[in-house]
Amino acid sequence: MIQFHHVFMTYQHEFKALRDIDLNIERGEFVMITGPSGAGKSTLIRLISREILPTRGQIIIFEQNIAKLKPRQLPLYRRRIGVVFQDFRLLYDRTASENVALTLRILGHGGRTMTREVNQALGRVGLQKKKNQKPWHLSGGEMQRVVLARAIVHDPPLLLADEPTGNLDFATGWEMMQLLKQVTDTGTTVICTTHNLNFIQKMRKRTLFLDKGILRGERNRVHGA
Ligand code: ADP
């Protein structure tokens, strides 16, 4: 589903954030990306969401070279990706339901189908009882669950989570990890960055180790994946 061929990303002033990355991620995989701060984890995620383009190399996602997507093709491409941010990026004057519904509104959904889809997504993250609460009345873990519901409500084939546990304590972060794992049950591919090695050890999922922009190795890759 995702292939990187000799990908380099150099920011201005010649700073090499990623160097010669080769990568292959299959449909339905759960992949963790770890490494110290500045290793290039977010850059990798931003390349996949096509927020930025690589300086060199090729990225193939959903069988297309994403550098070649035309501006009019970008919204369609992004609809196939859900994103969970460390800093939530919720609308604080809207309820949990309204925040989740926003994804669907942007996609042109409405009416009863939308209400059902929103309820289902909030149910998947165990937050149906709090659907009418505004984010300020929710804990950090609950806010992050709203963010996850918002990211999966349209059933994207790919979910990107950039340090989703960065603002959570260990127990709450671990619950988030379990929910992310469940997202792969419906066939969605999940890519999750974390600098927390405790999560890496406990999850026992395929893990890519980045350091100074170089892919230093990986663990737990399932044969054939
Ligand atoms: P991580 O997510 O592992 O902390 P990042 O991908 O955010 O790492 O950053 C990798 C390197 O690229 C860092 O040294 C960072 O300072 C640099 N970097 C990230 N974004 C930019 C940017 N927009 N402009 C210049 N340098 C950047």
GROMACS .gro file of C-alpha atoms in nm, residues 17-181:
model
  165
   17ALA     CA    1   1.563   1.529   0.778
   18LEU     CA    2   1.539   1.193   0.597
   19ARG     CA    3   1.806   1.011   0.402
   20ASP     CA    4   1.763   0.730   0.153
   21ILE     CA    5   1.450   0.574   0.303
   22ASP     CA    6   1.327   0.248   0.148
   23LEU     CA    7   1.003   0.117   0.289
   24ASN     CA    8   0.716  -0.114   0.211
   25ILE     CA    9   0.396  -0.121   0.416
   26GLU     CA   10   0.113  -0.359   0.331
   27ARG     CA   11  -0.260  -0.311   0.365
   28GLY     CA   12  -0.387  -0.380   0.717
   29GLU     CA   13  -0.045  -0.355   0.885
   30PHE     CA   14   0.014  -0.176   1.215
   31VAL     CA   15   0.351  -0.004   1.196
   32MET     CA   16   0.517   0.196   1.469
   33ILE     CA   17   0.788   0.450   1.396
   34THR     CA   18   1.020   0.547   1.675
   35GLY     CA   19   1.341   0.741   1.733
   36PRO     CA   20   1.465   1.039   1.933
   37SER     CA   21   1.328   1.387   1.887
   38GLY     CA   22   1.440   1.523   1.550
   39ALA     CA   23   1.486   1.175   1.401
   40GLY     CA   24   1.244   1.248   1.116
   41LYS     CA   25   0.927   1.072   1.239
   42SER     CA   26   0.690   1.363   1.171
   43THR     CA   27   0.859   1.431   0.839
   44LEU     CA   28   0.780   1.074   0.734
   45ILE     CA   29   0.415   1.118   0.834
   46ARG     CA   30   0.392   1.455   0.654
   47LEU     CA   31   0.534   1.297   0.339
   48ILE     CA   32   0.266   1.027   0.347
   49SER     CA   33  -0.014   1.280   0.400
   50ARG     CA   34   0.150   1.477   0.117
   51GLU     CA   35   0.176   1.789   0.323
   52ILE     CA   36   0.534   1.803   0.190
   53LEU     CA   37   0.706   1.650  -0.112
   54PRO     CA   38   1.036   1.460  -0.099
   55THR     CA   39   1.351   1.629  -0.228
   56ARG     CA   40   1.449   1.305  -0.400
   57GLY     CA   41   1.305   0.958  -0.444
   58GLN     CA   42   0.962   0.819  -0.509
   59ILE     CA   43   0.662   0.759  -0.282
   60ILE     CA   44   0.389   0.528  -0.409
   61ILE     CA   45   0.065   0.518  -0.207
   62PHE     CA   46  -0.261   0.353  -0.316
   63GLU     CA   47  -0.069   0.254  -0.629
   64GLN     CA   48   0.002   0.610  -0.737
   65ASN     CA   49   0.314   0.824  -0.735
   66ILE     CA   50   0.189   1.091  -0.496
   67ALA     CA   51   0.429   1.358  -0.628
   68LYS     CA   52   0.232   1.344  -0.952
   69LEU     CA   53  -0.112   1.408  -0.798
   70LYS     CA   54  -0.270   1.717  -0.950
   71PRO     CA   55  -0.414   1.980  -0.714
   72ARG     CA   56  -0.768   1.870  -0.803
   73GLN     CA   57  -0.679   1.509  -0.709
   74LEU     CA   58  -0.546   1.603  -0.364
   75PRO     CA   59  -0.879   1.627  -0.176
   76LEU     CA   60  -0.973   1.279  -0.299
   77TYR     CA   61  -0.632   1.147  -0.191
   78ARG     CA   62  -0.665   1.300   0.157
   79ARG     CA   63  -1.013   1.156   0.204
   80ARG     CA   64  -0.853   0.815   0.209
   81ILE     CA   65  -0.638   0.912   0.507
   82GLY     CA   66  -0.737   0.976   0.869
   83VAL     CA   67  -0.498   1.172   1.089
   84VAL     CA   68  -0.459   1.181   1.469
   85PHE     CA   69  -0.256   1.474   1.600
   86GLN     CA   70  -0.074   1.496   1.931
   87ASP     CA   71  -0.228   1.839   1.997
   88PHE     CA   72  -0.588   1.723   1.920
   89ARG     CA   73  -0.685   2.019   1.696
   90LEU     CA   74  -1.048   2.000   1.808
   91LEU     CA   75  -1.304   2.280   1.784
   92TYR     CA   76  -1.357   2.373   2.146
   93ASP     CA   77  -1.695   2.542   2.100
   94ARG     CA   78  -1.844   2.226   1.943
   95THR     CA   79  -1.951   1.901   2.107
   96ALA     CA   80  -1.771   1.570   2.056
   97SER     CA   81  -2.039   1.468   1.803
   98GLU     CA   82  -2.012   1.794   1.613
   99ASN     CA   83  -1.634   1.761   1.595
  100VAL     CA   84  -1.664   1.410   1.451
  101ALA     CA   85  -1.944   1.514   1.214
  102LEU     CA   86  -1.723   1.783   1.066
  103THR     CA   87  -1.519   1.524   0.874
  104LEU     CA   88  -1.838   1.392   0.716
  105ARG     CA   89  -1.977   1.739   0.642
  106ILE     CA   90  -1.658   1.819   0.450
  107LEU     CA   91  -1.718   1.500   0.250
  108GLY     CA   92  -2.074   1.609   0.177
  109HIS     CA   93  -2.257   1.362   0.404
  110GLY     CA   94  -2.567   1.474   0.590
  111GLY     CA   95  -2.889   1.375   0.762
  112ARG     CA   96  -2.957   1.047   0.935
  113THR     CA   97  -2.671   0.855   0.776
  114MET     CA   98  -2.432   1.110   0.918
  115THR     CA   99  -2.579   1.084   1.269
  116ARG     CA  100  -2.550   0.705   1.253
  117GLU     CA  101  -2.190   0.718   1.130
  118VAL     CA  102  -2.094   0.967   1.402
  119ASN     CA  103  -2.254   0.752   1.672
  120GLN     CA  104  -2.080   0.443   1.541
  121ALA     CA  105  -1.740   0.614   1.540
  122LEU     CA  106  -1.790   0.746   1.895
  123GLY     CA  107  -1.903   0.396   1.995
  124ARG     CA  108  -1.584   0.244   1.852
  125VAL     CA  109  -1.376   0.463   2.082
  126GLY     CA  110  -1.611   0.408   2.380
  127LEU     CA  111  -1.730   0.766   2.402
  128GLN     CA  112  -2.097   0.756   2.311
  129LYS     CA  113  -2.208   0.869   2.655
  130LYS     CA  114  -2.002   1.188   2.621
  131LYS     CA  115  -2.108   1.273   2.270
  132ASN     CA  116  -2.281   1.596   2.374
  133GLN     CA  117  -1.990   1.723   2.582
  134LYS     CA  118  -1.762   1.998   2.460
  135PRO     CA  119  -1.387   1.921   2.468
  136TRP     CA  120  -1.324   2.140   2.775
  137HIS     CA  121  -1.539   1.899   2.978
  138LEU     CA  122  -1.342   1.597   2.863
  139SER     CA  123  -1.012   1.456   2.993
  140GLY     CA  124  -0.702   1.449   2.769
  141GLY     CA  125  -0.758   1.081   2.696
  142GLU     CA  126  -1.122   1.144   2.605
  143MET     CA  127  -1.026   1.434   2.377
  144GLN     CA  128  -0.779   1.211   2.199
  145ARG     CA  129  -1.056   0.952   2.156
  146VAL     CA  130  -1.275   1.218   1.990
  147VAL     CA  131  -0.980   1.292   1.761
  148LEU     CA  132  -0.957   0.922   1.676
  149ALA     CA  133  -1.333   0.900   1.610
  150ARG     CA  134  -1.303   1.204   1.382
  151ALA     CA  135  -1.016   1.035   1.196
  152ILE     CA  136  -1.195   0.703   1.137
  153VAL     CA  137  -1.558   0.810   1.091
  154HIS     CA  138  -1.528   0.791   0.710
  155ASP     CA  139  -1.353   0.451   0.724
  156PRO     CA  140  -1.026   0.555   0.563
  157PRO     CA  141  -0.797   0.276   0.441
  158LEU     CA  142  -0.501   0.454   0.605
  159LEU     CA  143  -0.471   0.609   0.951
  160LEU     CA  144  -0.172   0.823   1.049
  161ALA     CA  145  -0.113   0.896   1.418
  162ASP     CA  146   0.173   1.134   1.497
  163GLU     CA  147   0.270   1.099   1.867
  164PRO     CA  148  -0.096   1.032   1.963
  165THR     CA  149   0.008   0.961   2.321
  166GLY     CA  150   0.240   1.262   2.351
  167ASN     CA  151   0.004   1.452   2.581
  168LEU     CA  152  -0.128   1.152   2.776
  169ASP     CA  153  -0.008   0.967   3.085
  170PHE     CA  154   0.106   0.608   3.040
  171ALA     CA  155  -0.222   0.434   3.131
  172THR     CA  156  -0.432   0.663   2.909
  173GLY     CA  157  -0.174   0.639   2.633
  174TRP     CA  158  -0.188   0.261   2.653
  175GLU     CA  159  -0.568   0.270   2.611
  176MET     CA  160  -0.517   0.483   2.301
  177MET     CA  161  -0.270   0.228   2.165
  178GLN     CA  162  -0.529  -0.049   2.213
  179LEU     CA  163  -0.790   0.154   2.024
  180LEU     CA  164  -0.544   0.215   1.741
  181LYS     CA  165  -0.475  -0.156   1.727
   0.00000   0.00000   0.00000
